[in-house]
Amino acid sequence: MAPISTARILVSNDDGINAPGIAVLEQVARALSDDVWIVAPETEQSGAGHSLTLTRPLRIRRLEDKRWAVQGTPTDCIMMAVNKIMADHPPTLILSGINRGGNLAEDVTYSGTVSVAMEGTLCGIPSVALSQCIRPGERAQWDTAEAFAPKVLGPLLETGWPKDVLINVNFPAIPTGSVQGIRVTEQGRREMMGNNIDERVDPRGFTYYWFGLGREVGLPGHTTDLKSVRTGYVSVTPLHLDLTHRDTLKTLERAFF
């Protein structure tokens, strides 16, 4: 695998163009390249997943040189950046985040942060998603992400990774000095104990609902992202876009032919 070029970096996220995490990531990116572009959602798009806007017009707003806001999803941002805003000179690396909150285990299927990296990978551009885990009621440890993002990205970019793989990075919710190190992990999976759905009544007497964070227990694994961040490590997880289950494929081939 060849090293990854940092000649032109695109930074995006799902927390929105004004989120504190994207400011941290921009600073990290500028230490890697003097050609950094920001194309991010106008407003927060957490939980948008890999959704694409198809039923309404997309509007973009140029805030300053190399900085754009998109009235759409994280996936919209990457499509607009690669195919319109930066079409003449596409990015050589996409960095997503830094998300406020972890994107671990099955979170990757809901995450707009990870979907930025998915869309970038589909476009053939090496992509990394970065997230700062937080604890309920506590502030995000942005200093931890800022300190360890370069330590993660350096070896990643020097080593490289396959074209159909994206990298998912999660920083633990602890101060910088308490971090135990960096671990390469597999994607974990939670034992879902039932979703926490908070039912409330508005001033007019109508019922409405909020999705909350349910209790979670990680299912057994070797070295998972869940276990690693809980024990104070930065997790680095390679994710494969090909969702085909090879063993079942072989079984079904025998059943049908």
PDB file of C-alpha atoms in Angstrom:
ATOM      1  CA  MET A   1       0.000   0.000   0.000  1.00  0.00           C
ATOM      2  CA  ALA A   2       1.312   3.413  -0.989  1.00  0.00           C
ATOM      3  CA  PRO A   3       1.385   6.450   1.331  1.00  0.00           C
ATOM      4  CA  ILE A   4      -1.618   8.775   1.183  1.00  0.00           C
ATOM      5  CA  SER A   5      -1.111  12.223  -0.341  1.00  0.00           C
ATOM      6  CA  THR A   6      -2.069  15.250   1.744  1.00  0.00           C
ATOM      7  CA  ALA A   7      -1.701  17.718  -1.140  1.00  0.00           C
ATOM      8  CA  ARG A   8      -5.344  18.834  -1.015  1.00  0.00           C
ATOM      9  CA  ILE A   9      -7.497  18.068   2.019  1.00  0.00           C
ATOM     10  CA  LEU A  10     -11.284  18.313   2.248  1.00  0.00           C
ATOM     11  CA  VAL A  11     -12.730  18.636   5.769  1.00  0.00           C
ATOM     12  CA  SER A  12     -16.413  17.972   6.465  1.00  0.00           C
ATOM     13  CA  ASN A  13     -18.647  16.738   9.286  1.00  0.00           C
ATOM     14  CA  ASP A  14     -22.235  16.166  10.390  1.00  0.00           C
ATOM     15  CA  ASP A  15     -22.313  18.600  13.346  1.00  0.00           C
ATOM     16  CA  GLY A  16     -22.437  21.613  11.054  1.00  0.00           C
ATOM     17  CA  ILE A  17     -20.111  24.265   9.665  1.00  0.00           C
ATOM     18  CA  ASN A  18     -19.907  26.126  13.011  1.00  0.00           C
ATOM     19  CA  ALA A  19     -19.298  23.120  15.275  1.00  0.00           C
ATOM     20  CA  PRO A  20     -16.253  23.276  17.565  1.00  0.00           C
ATOM     21  CA  GLY A  21     -15.006  19.881  16.385  1.00  0.00           C
ATOM     22  CA  ILE A  22     -14.571  20.957  12.778  1.00  0.00           C
ATOM     23  CA  ALA A  23     -12.451  23.888  13.945  1.00  0.00           C
ATOM     24  CA  VAL A  24     -10.168  21.436  15.759  1.00  0.00           C
ATOM     25  CA  LEU A  25      -9.940  19.202  12.686  1.00  0.00           C
ATOM     26  CA  GLU A  26      -9.213  22.148  10.412  1.00  0.00           C
ATOM     27  CA  GLN A  27      -6.260  23.038  12.621  1.00  0.00           C
ATOM     28  CA  VAL A  28      -5.005  19.455  12.430  1.00  0.00           C
ATOM     29  CA  ALA A  29      -5.446  19.439   8.645  1.00  0.00           C
ATOM     30  CA  ARG A  30      -3.522  22.696   8.209  1.00  0.00           C
ATOM     31  CA  ALA A  31      -0.530  21.097   9.902  1.00  0.00           C
ATOM     32  CA  LEU A  32      -0.582  18.498   7.094  1.00  0.00           C
ATOM     33  CA  SER A  33      -1.235  20.756   4.097  1.00  0.00           C
ATOM     34  CA  ASP A  34      -1.528  24.401   3.093  1.00  0.00           C
ATOM     35  CA  ASP A  35      -4.426  23.533   0.769  1.00  0.00           C
ATOM     36  CA  VAL A  36      -7.385  22.795   3.056  1.00  0.00           C
ATOM     37  CA  TRP A  37     -11.030  23.127   2.011  1.00  0.00           C
ATOM     38  CA  ILE A  38     -14.085  23.115   4.278  1.00  0.00           C
ATOM     39  CA  VAL A  39     -17.435  21.945   2.877  1.00  0.00           C
ATOM     40  CA  ALA A  40     -19.892  21.110   5.657  1.00  0.00           C
ATOM     41  CA  PRO A  41     -23.623  21.150   6.421  1.00  0.00           C
ATOM     42  CA  GLU A  42     -25.243  24.498   7.178  1.00  0.00           C
ATOM     43  CA  THR A  43     -26.885  22.973  10.272  1.00  0.00           C
ATOM     44  CA  GLU A  44     -26.410  19.898  12.434  1.00  0.00           C
ATOM     45  CA  GLN A  45     -27.115  16.618  10.635  1.00  0.00           C
ATOM     46  CA  SER A  46     -26.345  14.076  13.378  1.00  0.00           C
ATOM     47  CA  GLY A  47     -27.919  10.692  12.649  1.00  0.00           C
ATOM     48  CA  ALA A  48     -28.388  11.516   8.976  1.00  0.00           C
ATOM     49  CA  GLY A  49     -26.401   8.434   8.015  1.00  0.00           C
ATOM     50  CA  HIS A  50     -25.606   8.028   4.329  1.00  0.00           C
ATOM     51  CA  SER A  51     -28.751   9.871   3.230  1.00  0.00           C
ATOM     52  CA  LEU A  52     -28.887  11.941   0.058  1.00  0.00           C
ATOM     53  CA  THR A  53     -31.198  14.897  -0.648  1.00  0.00           C
ATOM     54  CA  LEU A  54     -33.460  14.038  -3.595  1.00  0.00           C
ATOM     55  CA  THR A  55     -36.809  15.750  -2.921  1.00  0.00           C
ATOM     56  CA  ARG A  56     -35.764  19.399  -2.576  1.00  0.00           C
ATOM     57  CA  PRO A  57     -33.204  21.746  -4.143  1.00  0.00           C
ATOM     58  CA  LEU A  58     -29.699  21.925  -2.705  1.00  0.00           C
ATOM     59  CA  ARG A  59     -28.316  25.331  -1.880  1.00  0.00           C
ATOM     60  CA  ILE A  60     -24.689  26.148  -1.129  1.00  0.00           C
ATOM     61  CA  ARG A  61     -23.202  29.254   0.452  1.00  0.00           C
ATOM     62  CA  ARG A  62     -19.640  30.458   0.066  1.00  0.00           C
ATOM     63  CA  LEU A  63     -18.485  31.827   3.413  1.00  0.00           C
ATOM     64  CA  GLU A  64     -14.935  32.655   2.359  1.00  0.00           C
ATOM     65  CA  ASP A  65     -12.182  31.281   0.162  1.00  0.00           C
ATOM     66  CA  LYS A  66     -12.209  27.464   0.370  1.00  0.00           C
ATOM     67  CA  ARG A  67     -15.072  27.427   2.917  1.00  0.00           C
ATOM     68  CA  TRP A  68     -18.616  26.447   1.928  1.00  0.00           C
ATOM     69  CA  ALA A  69     -21.842  25.584   3.742  1.00  0.00           C
ATOM     70  CA  VAL A  70     -24.376  23.194   2.192  1.00  0.00           C
ATOM     71  CA  GLN A  71     -28.076  23.074   3.057  1.00  0.00           C
ATOM     72  CA  GLY A  72     -28.100  19.304   3.031  1.00  0.00           C
ATOM     73  CA  THR A  73     -26.688  16.125   4.478  1.00  0.00           C
ATOM     74  CA  PRO A  74     -23.053  15.124   5.001  1.00  0.00           C
ATOM     75  CA  THR A  75     -23.258  12.956   1.876  1.00  0.00           C
ATOM     76  CA  ASP A  76     -24.581  15.946  -0.081  1.00  0.00           C
ATOM     77  CA  CYS A  77     -21.526  17.908   1.061  1.00  0.00           C
ATOM     78  CA  ILE A  78     -19.066  15.381  -0.322  1.00  0.00           C
ATOM     79  CA  MET A  79     -20.954  15.022  -3.593  1.00  0.00           C
ATOM     80  CA  MET A  80     -21.082  18.805  -4.031  1.00  0.00           C
ATOM     81  CA  ALA A  81     -17.432  19.243  -3.075  1.00  0.00           C
ATOM     82  CA  VAL A  82     -16.051  16.523  -5.345  1.00  0.00           C
ATOM     83  CA  ASN A  83     -18.354  17.056  -8.331  1.00  0.00           C
ATOM     84  CA  LYS A  84     -18.935  20.822  -8.239  1.00  0.00           C
ATOM     85  CA  ILE A  85     -17.000  23.002  -5.806  1.00  0.00           C
ATOM     86  CA  MET A  86     -13.639  21.224  -6.212  1.00  0.00           C
ATOM     87  CA  ALA A  87     -14.335  19.488  -9.514  1.00  0.00           C
ATOM     88  CA  ASP A  88     -11.316  20.985 -11.297  1.00  0.00           C
ATOM     89  CA  HIS A  89      -8.913  19.754  -8.613  1.00  0.00           C
ATOM     90  CA  PRO A  90     -10.553  17.105  -6.387  1.00  0.00           C
ATOM     91  CA  PRO A  91      -9.237  16.425  -2.886  1.00  0.00           C
ATOM     92  CA  THR A  92      -6.570  13.805  -2.284  1.00  0.00           C
ATOM     93  CA  LEU A  93      -7.698  13.185   1.316  1.00  0.00           C
ATOM     94  CA  ILE A  94     -11.006  13.617   3.155  1.00  0.00           C
ATOM     95  CA  LEU A  95     -11.174  14.115   6.933  1.00  0.00           C
ATOM     96  CA  SER A  96     -14.544  13.994   8.691  1.00  0.00           C
ATOM     97  CA  GLY A  97     -15.344  15.366  12.138  1.00  0.00           C
ATOM     98  CA  ILE A  98     -14.225  15.782  14.734  1.00  0.00           C
ATOM     99  CA  ASN A  99     -17.642  14.586  15.864  1.00  0.00           C
ATOM    100  CA  ARG A 100     -19.023  15.534  19.270  1.00  0.00           C
ATOM    101  CA  GLY A 101     -19.685  12.018  20.557  1.00  0.00           C
ATOM    102  CA  GLY A 102     -18.327   8.619  19.662  1.00  0.00           C
ATOM    103  CA  ASN A 103     -19.142   6.627  16.556  1.00  0.00           C
ATOM    104  CA  LEU A 104     -18.566   3.083  17.745  1.00  0.00           C
ATOM    105  CA  ALA A 105     -19.953  -0.368  16.930  1.00  0.00           C
ATOM    106  CA  GLU A 106     -23.304  -0.122  15.109  1.00  0.00           C
ATOM    107  CA  ASP A 107     -23.181   3.693  15.344  1.00  0.00           C
ATOM    108  CA  VAL A 108     -21.366   3.629  12.016  1.00  0.00           C
ATOM    109  CA  THR A 109     -24.628   2.714  10.256  1.00  0.00           C
ATOM    110  CA  TYR A 110     -26.353   5.866  11.569  1.00  0.00           C
ATOM    111  CA  SER A 111     -23.442   8.269  11.626  1.00  0.00           C
ATOM    112  CA  GLY A 112     -23.202  11.192   9.254  1.00  0.00           C
ATOM    113  CA  THR A 113     -19.558  11.545  10.279  1.00  0.00           C
ATOM    114  CA  VAL A 114     -18.733   8.035   9.104  1.00  0.00           C
ATOM    115  CA  SER A 115     -20.905   8.522   6.016  1.00  0.00           C
ATOM    116  CA  VAL A 116     -18.690  11.413   4.918  1.00  0.00           C
ATOM    117  CA  ALA A 117     -15.805   8.938   4.860  1.00  0.00           C
ATOM    118  CA  MET A 118     -17.983   6.322   3.155  1.00  0.00           C
ATOM    119  CA  GLU A 119     -18.935   8.711   0.363  1.00  0.00           C
ATOM    120  CA  GLY A 120     -15.350   9.840   0.001  1.00  0.00           C
ATOM    121  CA  THR A 121     -14.231   6.220  -0.300  1.00  0.00           C
ATOM    122  CA  LEU A 122     -16.894   5.579  -2.927  1.00  0.00           C
ATOM    123  CA  CYS A 123     -15.417   8.510  -4.848  1.00  0.00           C
ATOM    124  CA  GLY A 124     -12.019   6.823  -4.698  1.00  0.00           C
ATOM    125  CA  ILE A 125     -10.565   9.303  -2.185  1.00  0.00           C
ATOM    126  CA  PRO A 126      -8.842   8.075   1.000  1.00  0.00           C
ATOM    127  CA  SER A 127     -11.078   9.082   3.902  1.00  0.00           C
ATOM    128  CA  VAL A 128     -10.908   9.130   7.697  1.00  0.00           C
ATOM    129  CA  ALA A 129     -13.737   9.725  10.198  1.00  0.00           C
ATOM    130  CA  LEU A 130     -12.751  11.080  13.621  1.00  0.00           C
ATOM    131  CA  SER A 131     -14.954  11.304  16.720  1.00  0.00           C
ATOM    132  CA  GLN A 132     -14.448  12.509  20.289  1.00  0.00           C
ATOM    133  CA  CYS A 133     -16.340  10.346  22.772  1.00  0.00           C
ATOM    134  CA  ILE A 134     -18.137  12.194  25.584  1.00  0.00           C
ATOM    135  CA  ARG A 135     -19.698  11.233  28.883  1.00  0.00           C
ATOM    136  CA  PRO A 136     -23.228  12.373  29.797  1.00  0.00           C
ATOM    137  CA  GLY A 137     -23.173  15.747  31.473  1.00  0.00           C
ATOM    138  CA  GLU A 138     -19.497  16.379  30.700  1.00  0.00           C
ATOM    139  CA  ARG A 139     -17.848  18.627  28.129  1.00  0.00           C
ATOM    140  CA  ALA A 140     -16.095  17.171  25.124  1.00  0.00           C
ATOM    141  CA  GLN A 141     -12.360  16.610  25.644  1.00  0.00           C
ATOM    142  CA  TRP A 142     -11.303  18.493  22.509  1.00  0.00           C
ATOM    143  CA  ASP A 143      -7.729  18.706  23.790  1.00  0.00           C
ATOM    144  CA  THR A 144      -7.538  14.898  23.623  1.00  0.00           C
ATOM    145  CA  ALA A 145      -8.671  14.823  20.009  1.00  0.00           C
ATOM    146  CA  GLU A 146      -6.357  17.685  19.072  1.00  0.00           C
ATOM    147  CA  ALA A 147      -3.353  16.005  20.692  1.00  0.00           C
ATOM    148  CA  PHE A 148      -3.905  12.500  19.341  1.00  0.00           C
ATOM    149  CA  ALA A 149      -5.321  13.157  15.853  1.00  0.00           C
ATOM    150  CA  PRO A 150      -1.838  13.916  14.430  1.00  0.00           C
ATOM    151  CA  LYS A 151      -0.428  10.826  16.174  1.00  0.00           C
ATOM    152  CA  VAL A 152      -3.087   8.713  14.471  1.00  0.00           C
ATOM    153  CA  LEU A 153      -3.028  10.355  11.059  1.00  0.00           C
ATOM    154  CA  GLY A 154       0.761  10.306  10.701  1.00  0.00           C
ATOM    155  CA  PRO A 155       1.181   6.495  10.661  1.00  0.00           C
ATOM    156  CA  LEU A 156      -2.090   6.050   8.745  1.00  0.00           C
ATOM    157  CA  LEU A 157      -1.048   8.331   5.916  1.00  0.00           C
ATOM    158  CA  GLU A 158       2.454   6.905   5.796  1.00  0.00           C
ATOM    159  CA  THR A 159       1.143   3.321   5.607  1.00  0.00           C
ATOM    160  CA  GLY A 160      -1.913   3.842   3.408  1.00  0.00           C
ATOM    161  CA  TRP A 161      -4.929   1.537   3.070  1.00  0.00           C
ATOM    162  CA  PRO A 162      -6.938  -0.138   0.273  1.00  0.00           C
ATOM    163  CA  LYS A 163      -9.305   1.853  -1.942  1.00  0.00           C
ATOM    164  CA  ASP A 164     -12.480   0.194  -0.639  1.00  0.00           C
ATOM    165  CA  VAL A 165     -11.603   0.770   3.026  1.00  0.00           C
ATOM    166  CA  LEU A 166     -12.277   3.786   5.236  1.00  0.00           C
ATOM    167  CA  ILE A 167     -10.764   4.487   8.650  1.00  0.00           C
ATOM    168  CA  ASN A 168     -12.899   5.175  11.740  1.00  0.00           C
ATOM    169  CA  VAL A 169     -11.098   6.827  14.677  1.00  0.00           C
ATOM    170  CA  ASN A 170     -12.536   7.385  18.168  1.00  0.00           C
ATOM    171  CA  PHE A 171     -10.863   9.318  20.991  1.00  0.00           C
ATOM    172  CA  PRO A 172     -11.740   8.333  24.583  1.00  0.00           C
ATOM    173  CA  ALA A 173     -13.638  10.713  26.868  1.00  0.00           C
ATOM    174  CA  ILE A 174     -10.696  11.382  29.157  1.00  0.00           C
ATOM    175  CA  PRO A 175      -8.015  14.084  29.506  1.00  0.00           C
ATOM    176  CA  THR A 176      -5.007  13.891  27.223  1.00  0.00           C
ATOM    177  CA  GLY A 177      -2.649  12.784  29.984  1.00  0.00           C
ATOM    178  CA  SER A 178      -4.850   9.806  30.872  1.00  0.00           C
ATOM    179  CA  VAL A 179      -4.915   8.250  27.399  1.00  0.00           C
ATOM    180  CA  GLN A 180      -3.284   4.803  27.451  1.00  0.00           C
ATOM    181  CA  GLY A 181      -2.268   4.724  23.804  1.00  0.00           C
ATOM    182  CA  ILE A 182      -3.607   3.859  20.356  1.00  0.00           C
ATOM    183  CA  ARG A 183      -5.113   0.513  19.388  1.00  0.00           C
ATOM    184  CA  VAL A 184      -6.103  -0.895  16.028  1.00  0.00           C
ATOM    185  CA  THR A 185      -9.495  -2.484  16.674  1.00  0.00           C
ATOM    186  CA  GLU A 186     -12.332  -4.392  15.110  1.00  0.00           C
ATOM    187  CA  GLN A 187     -15.848  -2.951  15.013  1.00  0.00           C
ATOM    188  CA  GLY A 188     -17.706  -3.837  18.189  1.00  0.00           C
ATOM    189  CA  ARG A 189     -21.348  -4.570  18.707  1.00  0.00           C
ATOM    190  CA  ARG A 190     -23.592  -3.642  21.579  1.00  0.00           C
ATOM    191  CA  GLU A 191     -26.101  -5.862  23.302  1.00  0.00           C
ATOM    192  CA  MET A 192     -29.096  -3.657  22.701  1.00  0.00           C
ATOM    193  CA  MET A 193     -31.274  -3.482  25.819  1.00  0.00           C
ATOM    194  CA  GLY A 194     -34.164  -1.658  24.156  1.00  0.00           C
ATOM    195  CA  ASN A 195     -34.197   1.889  22.871  1.00  0.00           C
ATOM    196  CA  ASN A 196     -34.781   4.677  25.361  1.00  0.00           C
ATOM    197  CA  ILE A 197     -37.776   6.567  23.963  1.00  0.00           C
ATOM    198  CA  ASP A 198     -38.767   9.528  26.113  1.00  0.00           C
ATOM    199  CA  GLU A 199     -42.480  10.374  25.837  1.00  0.00           C
ATOM    200  CA  ARG A 200     -43.514  13.962  26.616  1.00  0.00           C
ATOM    201  CA  VAL A 201     -46.531  16.238  26.182  1.00  0.00           C
ATOM    202  CA  ASP A 202     -46.297  19.699  24.623  1.00  0.00           C
ATOM    203  CA  PRO A 203     -48.168  22.812  25.946  1.00  0.00           C
ATOM    204  CA  ARG A 204     -51.080  22.072  23.601  1.00  0.00           C
ATOM    205  CA  GLY A 205     -51.546  18.569  24.981  1.00  0.00           C
ATOM    206  CA  PHE A 206     -50.042  16.653  22.058  1.00  0.00           C
ATOM    207  CA  THR A 207     -47.665  13.771  22.682  1.00  0.00           C
ATOM    208  CA  TYR A 208     -44.168  13.830  21.216  1.00  0.00           C
ATOM    209  CA  TYR A 209     -41.043  11.719  21.608  1.00  0.00           C
ATOM    210  CA  TRP A 210     -37.261  12.001  21.952  1.00  0.00           C
ATOM    211  CA  PHE A 211     -34.868   9.197  21.183  1.00  0.00           C
ATOM    212  CA  GLY A 212     -32.398   8.821  24.046  1.00  0.00           C
ATOM    213  CA  LEU A 213     -29.300   6.739  24.736  1.00  0.00           C
ATOM    214  CA  GLY A 214     -30.184   3.297  26.017  1.00  0.00           C
ATOM    215  CA  ARG A 215     -28.099   1.139  28.337  1.00  0.00           C
ATOM    216  CA  GLU A 216     -25.451  -0.789  26.461  1.00  0.00           C
ATOM    217  CA  VAL A 217     -23.206  -3.782  27.008  1.00  0.00           C
ATOM    218  CA  GLY A 218     -20.591  -4.719  24.457  1.00  0.00           C
ATOM    219  CA  LEU A 219     -20.810  -8.224  23.061  1.00  0.00           C
ATOM    220  CA  PRO A 220     -17.613 -10.270  23.398  1.00  0.00           C
ATOM    221  CA  GLY A 221     -14.904  -9.549  20.869  1.00  0.00           C
ATOM    222  CA  HIS A 222     -11.145  -9.621  20.531  1.00  0.00           C
ATOM    223  CA  THR A 223     -10.084  -5.972  20.571  1.00  0.00           C
ATOM    224  CA  THR A 224     -13.165  -3.917  19.784  1.00  0.00           C
ATOM    225  CA  ASP A 225     -13.604  -0.169  19.448  1.00  0.00           C
ATOM    226  CA  LEU A 226     -16.045  -0.209  22.392  1.00  0.00           C
ATOM    227  CA  LYS A 227     -13.649  -1.972  24.742  1.00  0.00           C
ATOM    228  CA  SER A 228     -10.685   0.125  23.710  1.00  0.00           C
ATOM    229  CA  VAL A 229     -12.210   3.558  24.330  1.00  0.00           C
ATOM    230  CA  ARG A 230     -13.702   2.370  27.622  1.00  0.00           C
ATOM    231  CA  THR A 231     -10.251   1.403  28.822  1.00  0.00           C
ATOM    232  CA  GLY A 232      -8.667   4.685  27.776  1.00  0.00           C
ATOM    233  CA  TYR A 233      -7.320   3.945  24.299  1.00  0.00           C
ATOM    234  CA  VAL A 234      -7.797   5.710  20.982  1.00  0.00           C
ATOM    235  CA  SER A 235      -9.407   3.201  18.609  1.00  0.00           C
ATOM    236  CA  VAL A 236      -8.502   2.984  14.928  1.00  0.00           C
ATOM    237  CA  THR A 237     -10.899   0.751  12.992  1.00  0.00           C
ATOM    238  CA  PRO A 238     -10.659  -0.077   9.270  1.00  0.00           C
ATOM    239  CA  LEU A 239     -14.146  -0.494   7.779  1.00  0.00           C
ATOM    240  CA  HIS A 240     -14.863  -2.290   4.515  1.00  0.00           C
ATOM    241  CA  LEU A 241     -17.533  -0.987   2.129  1.00  0.00           C
ATOM    242  CA  ASP A 242     -18.248  -4.467   0.746  1.00  0.00           C
ATOM    243  CA  LEU A 243     -21.016  -5.850   3.014  1.00  0.00           C
ATOM    244  CA  THR A 244     -21.114  -9.259   1.342  1.00  0.00           C
ATOM    245  CA  HIS A 245     -20.959 -12.151   3.815  1.00  0.00           C
ATOM    246  CA  ARG A 246     -18.655 -14.606   2.069  1.00  0.00           C
ATOM    247  CA  ASP A 247     -19.520 -17.773   4.025  1.00  0.00           C
ATOM    248  CA  THR A 248     -23.267 -17.311   3.431  1.00  0.00           C
ATOM    249  CA  LEU A 249     -22.564 -16.534  -0.218  1.00  0.00           C
ATOM    250  CA  LYS A 250     -20.951 -19.937  -0.616  1.00  0.00           C
ATOM    251  CA  THR A 251     -23.803 -21.668   1.216  1.00  0.00           C
ATOM    252  CA  LEU A 252     -26.432 -20.018  -0.956  1.00  0.00           C
ATOM    253  CA  GLU A 253     -24.537 -20.808  -4.120  1.00  0.00           C
ATOM    254  CA  ARG A 254     -24.746 -24.499  -3.210  1.00  0.00           C
ATOM    255  CA  ALA A 255     -28.472 -24.154  -2.424  1.00  0.00           C
ATOM    256  CA  PHE A 256     -29.413 -22.560  -5.731  1.00  0.00           C
ATOM    257  CA  PHE A 257     -27.099 -24.294  -8.201  1.00  0.00           C
TER     258      PHE A 257
END
